[in-house]
Amino acid sequence: MARQTASIQKAEASIYSYWFLVPAFFIFVIFFVIPTAISLYFSMTVWSFDSSTFCGFDNYKMFFSEYALTIGIKNTFIYAFLTSGSKVVLAFLIAVFLTGKIRTRNVLRSIVFFPNLVSTVAVGIAFKAILHPTKGYINQFINLFGLSSVDWLGNRSLALFSVAAVDIWKGLSIATVIYVAGIASIDHSYYEASSIDGASRWQTLRYVTIPLTAASRNTVIILSLIGGLRSFELIWTMTAGGPGFASDVMPSIIYKQYTQGFFGLSTAGNVILLVMISIVIFPLQKLLSKSEEAMR
Amino acid sequence: MKMKKRNPGSLAAEIIGWIVAVSLFVLPFLFVAFNSLKDRRGANKLNFTPPDVFHWENYVEVIRNNRYQILTAFKNSAEITFFSLIVLVGCSAMAGYIIQRRRTRVTAAANKLLLVGLMVPVSILPTIWLLRSLNIYKTLFSMVMIESALNLPFTIMLYRGFMDTIPTELEEAAWIDGCNKWAVFSRIIFPLLKPVTSTVIILNAVTIFNDFTNPLYFYPSNANVTVQLTIYNYISQFQSSYNLLFADVILITLPMLLLFIIFNKRIISGMVSGAVKG
């Protein structure tokens, strides 16, 4: 870079014109950046689309004082960390299995990858029936062992975790894809070296596969955390935040406030969600990329 | 891969793998498929048994429901997906190309902005407010723009990552031979991007076709209804007829299943290469 002369820079500027950036960034700025910027103002107002009255931090104060709203902040964090953590571990185990020496590898991969293509609403409908309090087959299976049925989605202390379990089921698929790609890109010479050194399977996993999939793992952690913090569709189709507010998360609260006409409050929820994601993701990203560097 | 010896443990592992995969991923699908073919009373028992008689008429009934609403929905979703893909492929390929090739303050800032865009949630009501002010709320155009804007950061990242693998010699030669900058991009670079373009199409088509939240906010009302909104509305309508609700679920999953079976290799390798760069 340093030895580039002025004339090359000039040629570069004319081949790689900034005009190529314009269409993408025009759309991105108009339909994404500007609404995000003005949400800061509207979150401090009482407004309908036609008129707005400034009210300072009232909406935010309400978010941190009303139980029906604060529970959303708590649930969002629980949901995100629980689903993300489970996906990081389970998907890794599945991926190790799917990259191992098994005959029917491709069929099994297809089965595991398919949920990627099924819509979240369809998954929600299917699992709502599967988790039905009396007739669902999970409960019928439990009954076989003489245990009594569980109201997976109707029980206040369980609902959030039941939805989280279904979220893990659906999300395992993409997380596994990411790990499989990571494991497949590990150079075979590492495995040959470890087998020459007489490493056991566990040692190979511990000292070769786990460190060398750090990049994939970090991708899974970041993507699943962002996805978990923004999760709406599954919760909305399975419990709609209920029973009561027991499984409400920020995005479902944002939607509820909107349908009830509290636009300012809803927008404040949006800004709070943005802050929640930032305070989790930014430091984590720094930390993860630092540890990734250290491993090399 | 010369060590192909098989130990007895790997067969056991394979069998356990199959049991887990089938019970976790195949059974839910079979359960829905079986019950979609039963009569109403049979389906409402939510039993895990194959139907005695196959009631294919359930499918006819859900297709005819609400004056063939599901067909309109398929058409709407297909339109949104198709136009968004055109915008996404065109804009992202150009942007990814410049961001990777030219390392300046401008492109570095553009890249930062995209990274932030990957995580920030949509500001829903301000967006609706903006669309209303521009008089484009509840239009196909605005829905296409929103799906494009939301998927641009990820798509540009994919293109930028792939540009790393294309040597600069080709475009330099074309430039010296007198191609202008647009010709360099459209005749030399864009055709070379074909592998990543197919990844981009697969990933975005699935995301946009299956999107529920954004049409819920930005494309409401009956005439504009999309596939995911239709199925969501059927939850309350078919509350007491699981056979019809499940027939709907199968109906909206079937196109994806067919695509998956036909393009299995392409889709899986697309997802895998998307995952590496993502």
Coordinates of C-alpha atoms in Angstrom, one line a residue:
Chain A
M1 CA 0.0 0.0 0.0
A2 CA 2.7 2.4 1.0
R3 CA 4.6 2.2 -2.3
Q4 CA 1.6 3.1 -4.4
T5 CA 2.3 6.1 -6.6
A6 CA -0.1 8.9 -7.2
S7 CA -0.9 7.7 -10.7
I8 CA -1.9 4.3 -9.6
Q9 CA -4.1 5.8 -6.9
K10 CA -5.7 7.8 -9.6
A11 CA -6.3 4.8 -11.8
E12 CA -7.7 3.0 -8.8
A13 CA -10.1 5.8 -8.1
S14 CA -11.5 5.7 -11.6
I15 CA -11.9 1.9 -11.9
Y16 CA -13.2 1.4 -8.4
S17 CA -15.6 4.3 -8.4
Y18 CA -17.5 5.2 -5.3
W19 CA -20.6 5.3 -7.5
F20 CA -20.8 1.6 -7.1
L21 CA -21.6 2.1 -3.4
V22 CA -24.4 4.5 -4.0
P23 CA -27.4 2.2 -4.7
A24 CA -26.7 0.0 -1.7
F25 CA -26.1 2.8 0.7
F26 CA -28.9 4.9 -0.6
I27 CA -31.4 2.1 0.3
F28 CA -29.6 1.3 3.5
V29 CA -29.5 4.8 4.8
I30 CA -33.1 5.8 3.8
F31 CA -34.8 2.6 5.1
F32 CA -32.6 1.7 8.0
V33 CA -30.2 4.4 9.3
I34 CA -32.7 7.3 9.2
P35 CA -35.5 5.5 11.0
T36 CA -32.9 4.3 13.6
A37 CA -31.7 7.9 14.1
I38 CA -35.2 9.4 14.5
S39 CA -36.3 6.7 16.9
L40 CA -34.2 8.5 19.5
Y41 CA -36.4 11.5 19.2
F42 CA -39.7 9.6 19.0
S43 CA -38.9 7.5 22.0
M44 CA -39.1 10.7 24.1
T45 CA -42.6 11.6 22.9
V46 CA -46.2 10.7 23.2
W47 CA -47.2 10.3 19.6
S48 CA -49.5 9.0 17.0
F49 CA -48.2 9.1 13.4
D50 CA -49.8 12.5 12.9
S51 CA -48.7 14.4 16.0
S52 CA -46.2 14.1 18.7
T53 CA -45.7 15.7 22.1
F54 CA -42.2 15.8 23.8
C55 CA -42.2 14.1 27.2
G56 CA -38.5 13.7 28.0
F57 CA -37.6 10.4 29.6
D58 CA -41.1 9.4 30.8
N59 CA -41.3 6.4 28.5
Y60 CA -38.0 5.1 29.7
K61 CA -38.9 5.6 33.3
M62 CA -42.1 3.7 32.7
F63 CA -40.1 0.8 31.1
F64 CA -38.0 0.4 34.2
S65 CA -40.9 0.8 36.7
E66 CA -43.9 -1.2 35.3
Y67 CA -43.6 -4.9 36.0
A68 CA -45.2 -5.8 32.7
L69 CA -42.3 -4.0 30.9
T70 CA -39.3 -4.8 33.1
I71 CA -40.0 -8.5 32.9
G72 CA -39.4 -8.2 29.2
I73 CA -35.9 -7.0 29.8
K74 CA -35.1 -9.8 32.2
N75 CA -36.8 -12.5 29.9
T76 CA -34.9 -11.3 26.8
F77 CA -31.5 -11.8 28.5
I78 CA -32.5 -15.2 30.0
Y79 CA -33.8 -16.3 26.6
A80 CA -30.9 -15.1 24.6
F81 CA -28.1 -16.5 26.9
L82 CA -29.9 -19.8 27.4
T83 CA -30.6 -20.4 23.7
S84 CA -27.2 -19.2 22.6
G85 CA -25.2 -21.2 25.1
S86 CA -27.1 -24.4 24.3
K87 CA -26.6 -23.9 20.6
V88 CA -22.9 -23.3 21.0
V89 CA -22.4 -26.6 22.8
L90 CA -25.0 -28.9 21.2
A91 CA -24.3 -27.8 17.6
F92 CA -20.6 -28.4 18.1
L93 CA -21.2 -32.0 19.2
I94 CA -23.6 -32.6 16.3
A95 CA -21.0 -31.1 13.9
V96 CA -18.2 -33.3 15.2
F97 CA -20.4 -36.3 14.7
L98 CA -21.5 -35.2 11.2
T99 CA -17.9 -34.7 10.1
G100 CA -16.8 -38.1 11.5
K101 CA -16.4 -41.3 9.6
I102 CA -20.0 -42.4 9.2
R103 CA -21.5 -44.1 6.1
T104 CA -24.8 -42.2 6.0
R105 CA -23.2 -38.8 6.6
N106 CA -24.9 -37.0 3.8
V107 CA -28.4 -38.1 4.6
L108 CA -27.9 -37.3 8.2
R109 CA -26.6 -33.8 7.3
S110 CA -29.6 -33.2 5.1
I111 CA -31.9 -34.2 8.0
V112 CA -30.2 -31.8 10.4
F113 CA -29.9 -28.9 7.9
F114 CA -33.5 -29.0 6.8
P115 CA -35.1 -27.0 9.7
N116 CA -33.2 -24.0 8.3
L117 CA -35.7 -23.8 5.5
V118 CA -38.9 -24.2 7.5
S119 CA -40.5 -21.0 8.6
T120 CA -40.6 -20.1 12.2
V121 CA -44.3 -19.7 12.2
A122 CA -44.7 -23.2 10.9
V123 CA -42.4 -24.5 13.6
G124 CA -44.3 -22.6 16.2
I125 CA -47.6 -24.1 15.1
A126 CA -46.3 -27.7 15.0
F127 CA -44.6 -27.5 18.4
K128 CA -47.6 -25.8 20.0
A129 CA -49.5 -29.0 19.1
I130 CA -46.7 -31.3 20.1
L131 CA -46.5 -29.6 23.5
H132 CA -50.3 -29.6 24.0
P133 CA -51.0 -29.9 27.8
T134 CA -53.1 -33.1 27.5
K135 CA -52.9 -34.5 24.0
G136 CA -49.4 -33.6 22.8
Y137 CA -47.1 -36.5 22.1
I138 CA -44.4 -35.3 24.5
N139 CA -46.8 -35.5 27.4
Q140 CA -48.1 -38.9 26.2
F141 CA -44.5 -40.1 26.1
I142 CA -44.0 -38.9 29.6
N143 CA -47.2 -40.6 30.7
L144 CA -45.8 -43.9 29.5
F145 CA -43.3 -43.7 32.4
G146 CA -46.1 -43.0 34.9
L147 CA -45.3 -39.3 35.1
S148 CA -48.1 -36.8 34.9
S149 CA -48.6 -34.4 32.1
V150 CA -46.9 -31.0 32.1
D151 CA -48.5 -27.8 30.9
W152 CA -45.4 -26.7 28.9
L153 CA -46.7 -23.4 27.6
G154 CA -49.4 -22.6 30.1
N155 CA -47.2 -22.8 33.2
R156 CA -45.9 -19.4 34.2
S157 CA -42.5 -20.6 35.3
L158 CA -42.0 -23.0 32.3
A159 CA -43.4 -21.2 29.3
L160 CA -40.3 -19.1 28.5
F161 CA -38.1 -22.2 28.8
S162 CA -40.4 -24.3 26.6
V163 CA -40.3 -21.8 23.8
A164 CA -36.5 -21.5 24.3
A165 CA -36.2 -25.3 23.8
V166 CA -38.0 -25.1 20.5
D167 CA -35.8 -22.1 19.5
I168 CA -32.7 -24.2 20.3
W169 CA -34.2 -27.0 18.1
K170 CA -34.7 -24.7 15.2
G171 CA -31.4 -22.8 15.6
L172 CA -29.2 -25.9 16.0
S173 CA -29.4 -26.4 12.3
I174 CA -27.7 -23.2 11.2
A175 CA -25.2 -23.4 14.1
T176 CA -24.3 -26.9 13.0
V177 CA -23.8 -25.7 9.4
I178 CA -21.4 -23.0 10.6
Y179 CA -19.4 -25.6 12.7
V180 CA -19.4 -28.2 9.9
A181 CA -17.9 -25.5 7.6
G182 CA -15.3 -24.7 10.3
I183 CA -14.3 -28.3 11.0
A184 CA -14.1 -29.1 7.3
S185 CA -11.7 -26.2 6.7
I186 CA -9.2 -27.6 9.3
D187 CA -6.0 -28.8 7.6
H188 CA -5.8 -32.6 7.6
S189 CA -2.1 -32.4 8.6
Y190 CA -3.1 -31.5 12.1
Y191 CA -5.1 -34.7 12.5
E192 CA -2.3 -36.7 10.9
A193 CA 0.2 -35.2 13.3
S194 CA -1.9 -35.9 16.3
S195 CA -2.5 -39.5 15.3
I196 CA 1.2 -40.0 14.7
D197 CA 1.8 -38.6 18.2
G198 CA -0.6 -41.2 19.5
A199 CA -3.3 -38.8 20.7
S200 CA -6.6 -40.3 21.9
R201 CA -9.8 -39.2 20.2
W202 CA -10.6 -37.0 23.2
Q203 CA -7.2 -35.4 23.1
T204 CA -7.6 -34.7 19.3
L205 CA -10.9 -33.1 20.0
R206 CA -9.6 -31.1 22.9
Y207 CA -6.3 -29.9 21.4
V208 CA -7.0 -29.8 17.7
T209 CA -10.7 -29.5 16.8
I210 CA -11.8 -27.2 19.7
P211 CA -9.0 -24.6 19.3
L212 CA -9.1 -24.6 15.5
T213 CA -12.9 -24.0 15.4
A214 CA -12.6 -20.8 17.5
A215 CA -13.6 -18.6 14.6
S216 CA -16.8 -20.7 13.9
R217 CA -17.6 -20.8 17.6
N218 CA -17.3 -17.0 17.8
T219 CA -19.6 -16.7 14.8
V220 CA -22.2 -19.0 16.4
I221 CA -22.0 -17.1 19.7
I222 CA -22.4 -13.7 18.2
L223 CA -25.1 -14.7 15.6
S224 CA -27.2 -16.7 18.1
L225 CA -27.0 -14.0 20.8
I226 CA -28.1 -11.3 18.4
G227 CA -30.9 -13.6 17.1
G228 CA -31.9 -14.5 20.7
L229 CA -32.1 -10.9 21.8
R230 CA -34.2 -10.0 18.8
S231 CA -36.4 -13.1 18.9
F232 CA -40.0 -12.5 18.3
E233 CA -41.7 -14.9 15.8
L234 CA -41.5 -18.1 17.8
I235 CA -42.6 -16.5 21.1
W236 CA -45.4 -14.7 19.4
T237 CA -46.8 -17.8 17.6
M238 CA -46.4 -20.1 20.6
T239 CA -47.4 -18.1 23.7
A240 CA -47.9 -14.5 22.5
G241 CA -45.9 -13.5 25.6
G242 CA -48.3 -15.4 28.0
P243 CA -49.5 -16.7 30.3
G244 CA -49.9 -13.1 31.6
F245 CA -46.5 -11.6 30.8
A246 CA -44.5 -14.7 31.8
S247 CA -42.8 -15.2 28.4
D248 CA -42.9 -11.6 27.2
V249 CA -39.6 -10.4 25.6
M250 CA -38.7 -7.0 24.4
P251 CA -39.8 -7.5 20.8
S252 CA -43.2 -8.9 21.9
I253 CA -43.6 -5.9 24.2
I254 CA -42.7 -3.5 21.4
Y255 CA -45.4 -5.1 19.3
K256 CA -48.0 -5.1 22.0
Q257 CA -47.5 -1.4 22.8
Y258 CA -47.8 -0.7 19.1
T259 CA -51.1 -2.5 18.7
Q260 CA -52.4 -0.7 21.8
G261 CA -51.5 2.7 20.4
F262 CA -48.6 3.5 22.8
F263 CA -46.2 4.5 20.0
G264 CA -43.8 6.5 22.1
L265 CA -43.5 3.7 24.6
S266 CA -43.1 1.1 21.9
T267 CA -40.3 3.2 20.3
A268 CA -38.6 3.5 23.7
G269 CA -38.6 -0.3 23.9
N270 CA -36.9 -0.4 20.5
V271 CA -34.2 1.9 21.7
I272 CA -33.7 0.0 24.9
L273 CA -33.4 -3.2 22.9
L274 CA -30.8 -1.5 20.8
V275 CA -28.8 -0.6 23.9
M276 CA -29.2 -4.1 25.3
I277 CA -27.8 -5.6 22.2
S278 CA -24.9 -3.1 22.0
I279 CA -23.8 -3.6 25.6
V280 CA -23.7 -7.4 25.1
I281 CA -22.3 -7.7 21.6
F282 CA -19.6 -5.0 21.4
P283 CA -17.5 -6.0 24.4
L284 CA -18.1 -9.7 23.6
Q285 CA -16.9 -9.2 20.0
K286 CA -13.7 -7.5 21.3
L287 CA -13.1 -10.2 23.8
L288 CA -13.7 -13.1 21.4
S289 CA -11.5 -11.7 18.7
K290 CA -8.8 -11.1 21.2
S291 CA -9.0 -14.7 22.4
E292 CA -9.1 -15.9 18.8
E293 CA -5.8 -14.0 18.2
A294 CA -4.3 -15.5 21.3
M295 CA -5.0 -19.0 20.2
R296 CA -3.1 -18.7 17.0
Chain B
M1 CA -8.1 -40.0 4.3
K2 CA -6.1 -43.2 4.3
M3 CA -7.2 -44.3 7.7
K4 CA -10.5 -45.9 6.7
K5 CA -10.5 -48.7 9.3
R6 CA -13.9 -49.0 11.1
N7 CA -14.1 -49.8 14.7
P8 CA -17.3 -51.3 16.2
G9 CA -17.9 -48.1 18.1
S10 CA -18.6 -46.1 15.0
L11 CA -21.5 -48.3 13.9
A12 CA -23.1 -47.9 17.3
A13 CA -22.5 -44.2 17.1
E14 CA -24.1 -44.1 13.7
I15 CA -27.2 -45.9 15.0
I16 CA -27.5 -43.6 18.0
G17 CA -27.1 -40.7 15.6
W18 CA -29.9 -41.9 13.5
I19 CA -32.2 -42.5 16.4
V20 CA -31.6 -38.9 17.7
A21 CA -31.9 -37.3 14.2
V22 CA -35.1 -39.2 13.5
S23 CA -36.8 -38.5 16.8
L24 CA -35.7 -34.9 16.9
F25 CA -36.1 -33.8 13.3
V26 CA -38.2 -36.3 11.4
L27 CA -40.9 -37.2 13.9
P28 CA -42.3 -33.6 14.3
F29 CA -42.6 -33.4 10.5
L30 CA -44.3 -36.8 10.2
F31 CA -46.7 -35.9 13.1
V32 CA -47.8 -32.8 11.2
A33 CA -48.0 -34.7 7.9
F34 CA -50.1 -37.6 9.3
N35 CA -52.6 -35.3 11.0
S36 CA -53.0 -33.1 8.0
L37 CA -54.5 -36.1 6.2
K38 CA -57.0 -37.2 8.9
D39 CA -60.6 -36.1 9.3
R40 CA -61.3 -33.3 11.9
R41 CA -62.1 -35.5 14.8
G42 CA -59.1 -37.8 14.2
A43 CA -56.7 -34.9 13.8
N44 CA -57.9 -33.2 17.0
K45 CA -56.8 -36.1 19.0
L46 CA -53.2 -35.1 18.1
N47 CA -52.3 -38.8 18.0
F48 CA -49.1 -40.0 16.4
T49 CA -50.7 -42.6 14.2
P50 CA -50.9 -42.7 10.4
P51 CA -54.3 -41.9 9.0
D52 CA -56.7 -44.8 8.3
V53 CA -58.2 -43.0 5.3
F54 CA -56.2 -40.4 3.5
H55 CA -58.3 -37.2 3.5
W56 CA -56.6 -35.4 0.6
E57 CA -59.7 -33.1 0.4
N58 CA -58.2 -31.2 3.5
Y59 CA -55.7 -29.7 1.1
V60 CA -58.4 -28.7 -1.4
E61 CA -60.3 -27.1 1.4
V62 CA -57.3 -25.0 2.7
I63 CA -56.5 -23.9 -0.9
R64 CA -60.1 -22.8 -1.5
N65 CA -60.4 -21.2 2.0
N66 CA -61.2 -17.4 1.9
R67 CA -61.4 -17.3 -1.9
Y68 CA -58.1 -19.0 -2.6
Q69 CA -56.3 -16.6 -0.2
I70 CA -53.3 -18.9 0.1
L71 CA -52.7 -18.6 -3.6
T72 CA -52.7 -14.8 -3.5
A73 CA -50.4 -15.0 -0.5
F74 CA -48.0 -17.2 -2.5
K75 CA -48.0 -14.7 -5.3
N76 CA -47.4 -11.8 -3.0
S77 CA -44.5 -13.6 -1.2
A78 CA -43.0 -14.6 -4.4
E79 CA -43.1 -11.1 -5.8
I80 CA -41.5 -9.6 -2.6
T81 CA -38.8 -12.3 -2.6
F82 CA -38.1 -12.0 -6.4
F83 CA -37.8 -8.2 -6.5
S84 CA -35.8 -8.1 -3.2
L85 CA -33.4 -10.6 -4.6
I86 CA -32.8 -8.5 -7.7
V87 CA -32.1 -5.4 -5.7
L88 CA -29.9 -7.3 -3.2
V89 CA -27.8 -9.1 -5.8
G90 CA -27.2 -6.0 -7.9
C91 CA -26.5 -3.5 -5.1
S92 CA -24.5 -5.8 -2.9
A93 CA -22.3 -7.2 -5.6
M94 CA -21.3 -3.6 -6.6
A95 CA -20.8 -2.5 -3.0
G96 CA -18.9 -5.6 -1.9
Y97 CA -16.6 -5.2 -5.0
I98 CA -15.6 -1.6 -4.1
I99 CA -15.3 -2.2 -0.4
Q100 CA -12.9 -5.1 -0.9
R101 CA -10.9 -3.5 -3.8
R102 CA -10.4 0.0 -2.5
R103 CA -9.1 0.5 1.0
T104 CA -9.8 4.1 1.9
R105 CA -11.4 5.9 4.8
V106 CA -14.7 6.0 2.9
T107 CA -14.8 2.2 2.4
A108 CA -13.7 1.6 5.9
A109 CA -16.5 3.7 7.2
A110 CA -19.0 2.0 4.9
N111 CA -17.8 -1.3 6.3
K112 CA -18.2 -0.2 9.9
L113 CA -21.7 1.0 9.2
L114 CA -22.6 -2.4 7.8
L115 CA -21.3 -4.2 10.8
V116 CA -23.5 -2.1 13.0
G117 CA -26.4 -2.8 10.7
L118 CA -25.9 -6.5 11.3
M119 CA -26.9 -6.2 14.9
V120 CA -29.1 -3.2 15.3
P121 CA -32.8 -4.1 15.4
V122 CA -35.3 -2.4 13.0
S123 CA -36.8 0.7 14.5
I124 CA -40.3 -0.3 13.6
L125 CA -42.6 2.7 14.3
P126 CA -40.2 5.3 13.0
T127 CA -39.9 3.3 9.8
I128 CA -43.7 3.1 9.4
W129 CA -43.8 6.9 10.1
L130 CA -41.2 7.5 7.4
L131 CA -43.0 5.2 4.9
R132 CA -46.3 7.1 5.6
S133 CA -44.6 10.4 5.1
L134 CA -43.3 9.2 1.7
N135 CA -46.7 7.9 0.8
I136 CA -45.4 4.4 0.2
Y137 CA -46.7 2.6 3.4
K138 CA -48.3 -0.8 2.6
T139 CA -46.9 -1.0 -1.0
L140 CA -45.0 -3.7 -2.6
F141 CA -42.2 -1.2 -3.3
S142 CA -41.7 -0.3 0.3
M143 CA -41.7 -3.9 1.4
V144 CA -39.0 -4.7 -1.2
M145 CA -37.0 -1.8 -0.1
I146 CA -37.2 -2.8 3.6
E147 CA -36.3 -6.5 3.0
S148 CA -33.4 -5.2 0.8
A149 CA -32.2 -2.7 3.4
L150 CA -32.3 -5.3 6.2
N151 CA -30.5 -8.0 4.3
L152 CA -27.9 -5.7 2.6
P153 CA -25.2 -5.8 5.3
F154 CA -25.0 -9.6 5.4
T155 CA -25.1 -9.9 1.6
I156 CA -22.4 -7.3 1.0
M157 CA -20.2 -9.1 3.6
L158 CA -20.6 -12.3 1.6
Y159 CA -19.7 -10.6 -1.7
R160 CA -16.8 -8.8 -0.1
G161 CA -15.4 -12.0 1.4
F162 CA -15.7 -13.7 -2.0
M163 CA -13.9 -10.8 -3.8
D164 CA -10.8 -11.8 -1.8
T165 CA -10.5 -14.9 -4.0
I166 CA -10.6 -13.0 -7.3
P167 CA -7.2 -11.8 -8.5
T168 CA -7.0 -8.1 -9.7
E169 CA -5.0 -9.0 -12.9
L170 CA -8.2 -9.7 -14.9
E171 CA -9.8 -6.3 -14.3
E172 CA -6.5 -4.5 -14.7
A173 CA -6.0 -6.1 -18.1
A174 CA -9.6 -5.3 -19.1
W175 CA -9.0 -1.7 -17.9
I176 CA -5.8 -1.3 -20.0
D177 CA -7.6 -2.8 -23.0
G178 CA -10.1 0.1 -22.8
C179 CA -13.1 -1.3 -20.9
N180 CA -14.8 1.4 -18.8
K181 CA -15.4 0.9 -15.1
W182 CA -19.0 -0.4 -15.6
A183 CA -17.9 -2.9 -18.3
V184 CA -15.1 -4.1 -16.0
F185 CA -17.6 -4.8 -13.3
S186 CA -20.5 -6.2 -15.4
R187 CA -18.5 -8.2 -17.9
I188 CA -15.5 -9.3 -15.9
I189 CA -16.3 -9.3 -12.2
F190 CA -20.0 -10.1 -12.0
P191 CA -19.8 -13.3 -13.9
L192 CA -16.9 -14.4 -11.7
L193 CA -19.1 -13.9 -8.6
K194 CA -21.6 -16.6 -9.8
P195 CA -20.8 -19.1 -6.9
V196 CA -21.4 -16.5 -4.2
T197 CA -24.4 -15.1 -6.1
S198 CA -26.1 -18.5 -5.8
T199 CA -25.3 -18.7 -2.1
V200 CA -26.8 -15.2 -1.7
I201 CA -29.9 -16.1 -3.6
I202 CA -30.5 -19.3 -1.6
L203 CA -30.0 -17.7 1.8
N204 CA -32.0 -14.5 1.1
A205 CA -34.8 -16.3 -0.6
V206 CA -35.4 -18.5 2.4
T207 CA -35.1 -15.5 4.8
I208 CA -37.4 -13.2 2.9
F209 CA -40.0 -15.9 2.0
N210 CA -40.2 -17.1 5.6
D211 CA -40.2 -13.6 7.1
F212 CA -43.2 -13.0 9.4
T213 CA -42.2 -9.9 11.5
N214 CA -41.6 -7.4 8.8
P215 CA -44.7 -8.0 6.7
L216 CA -46.7 -8.0 10.0
Y217 CA -45.6 -4.4 10.6
F218 CA -45.0 -3.0 7.1
Y219 CA -47.4 -4.9 4.8
P220 CA -50.6 -5.4 6.8
S221 CA -54.2 -5.6 5.5
N222 CA -55.9 -8.5 3.7
A223 CA -55.1 -7.8 0.1
N224 CA -51.3 -7.7 0.7
V225 CA -51.2 -10.7 2.9
T226 CA -48.1 -12.9 2.6
V227 CA -47.7 -16.6 3.1
Q228 CA -46.5 -16.3 6.7
L229 CA -49.2 -13.9 7.7
T230 CA -51.9 -16.1 6.2
I231 CA -50.7 -19.1 8.1
Y232 CA -50.5 -17.1 11.3
N233 CA -54.1 -15.9 10.8
Y234 CA -55.3 -19.5 10.2
I235 CA -54.1 -20.4 13.8
S236 CA -57.2 -18.8 15.2
Q237 CA -59.5 -19.6 12.3
F238 CA -58.6 -23.4 12.4
Q239 CA -58.3 -23.6 16.2
S240 CA -60.5 -26.6 16.4
S241 CA -59.5 -28.3 13.1
Y242 CA -55.9 -29.3 13.3
N243 CA -56.2 -31.2 10.1
L244 CA -56.7 -28.0 8.1
L245 CA -54.1 -26.0 10.1
F246 CA -51.5 -28.8 9.5
A247 CA -52.4 -29.1 5.9
D248 CA -51.6 -25.4 5.7
V249 CA -48.3 -25.9 7.4
I250 CA -47.4 -28.7 5.0
L251 CA -48.5 -26.6 2.1
I252 CA -46.1 -23.7 2.9
T253 CA -43.3 -26.1 3.7
L254 CA -43.6 -28.2 0.6
P255 CA -42.1 -25.8 -1.9
M256 CA -39.0 -25.5 0.4
L257 CA -38.8 -29.3 0.8
L258 CA -39.0 -29.9 -2.9
L259 CA -36.3 -27.3 -3.6
F260 CA -34.2 -28.9 -0.9
I261 CA -34.5 -32.3 -2.4
I262 CA -33.8 -31.1 -5.9
F263 CA -30.9 -28.7 -5.1
N264 CA -29.7 -30.5 -2.0
K265 CA -26.0 -30.4 -2.8
R266 CA -26.1 -26.8 -4.0
I267 CA -28.1 -25.6 -1.0
I268 CA -25.9 -27.3 1.6
S269 CA -22.7 -26.1 0.0
G270 CA -24.3 -22.7 -0.3
M271 CA -25.1 -22.6 3.4
V272 CA -21.7 -23.9 4.3
S273 CA -19.8 -21.3 2.2
G274 CA -22.1 -18.6 3.5
A275 CA -21.4 -19.8 7.0
V276 CA -17.6 -19.6 6.5
K277 CA -17.7 -16.0 5.5
G278 CA -20.5 -14.9 7.8

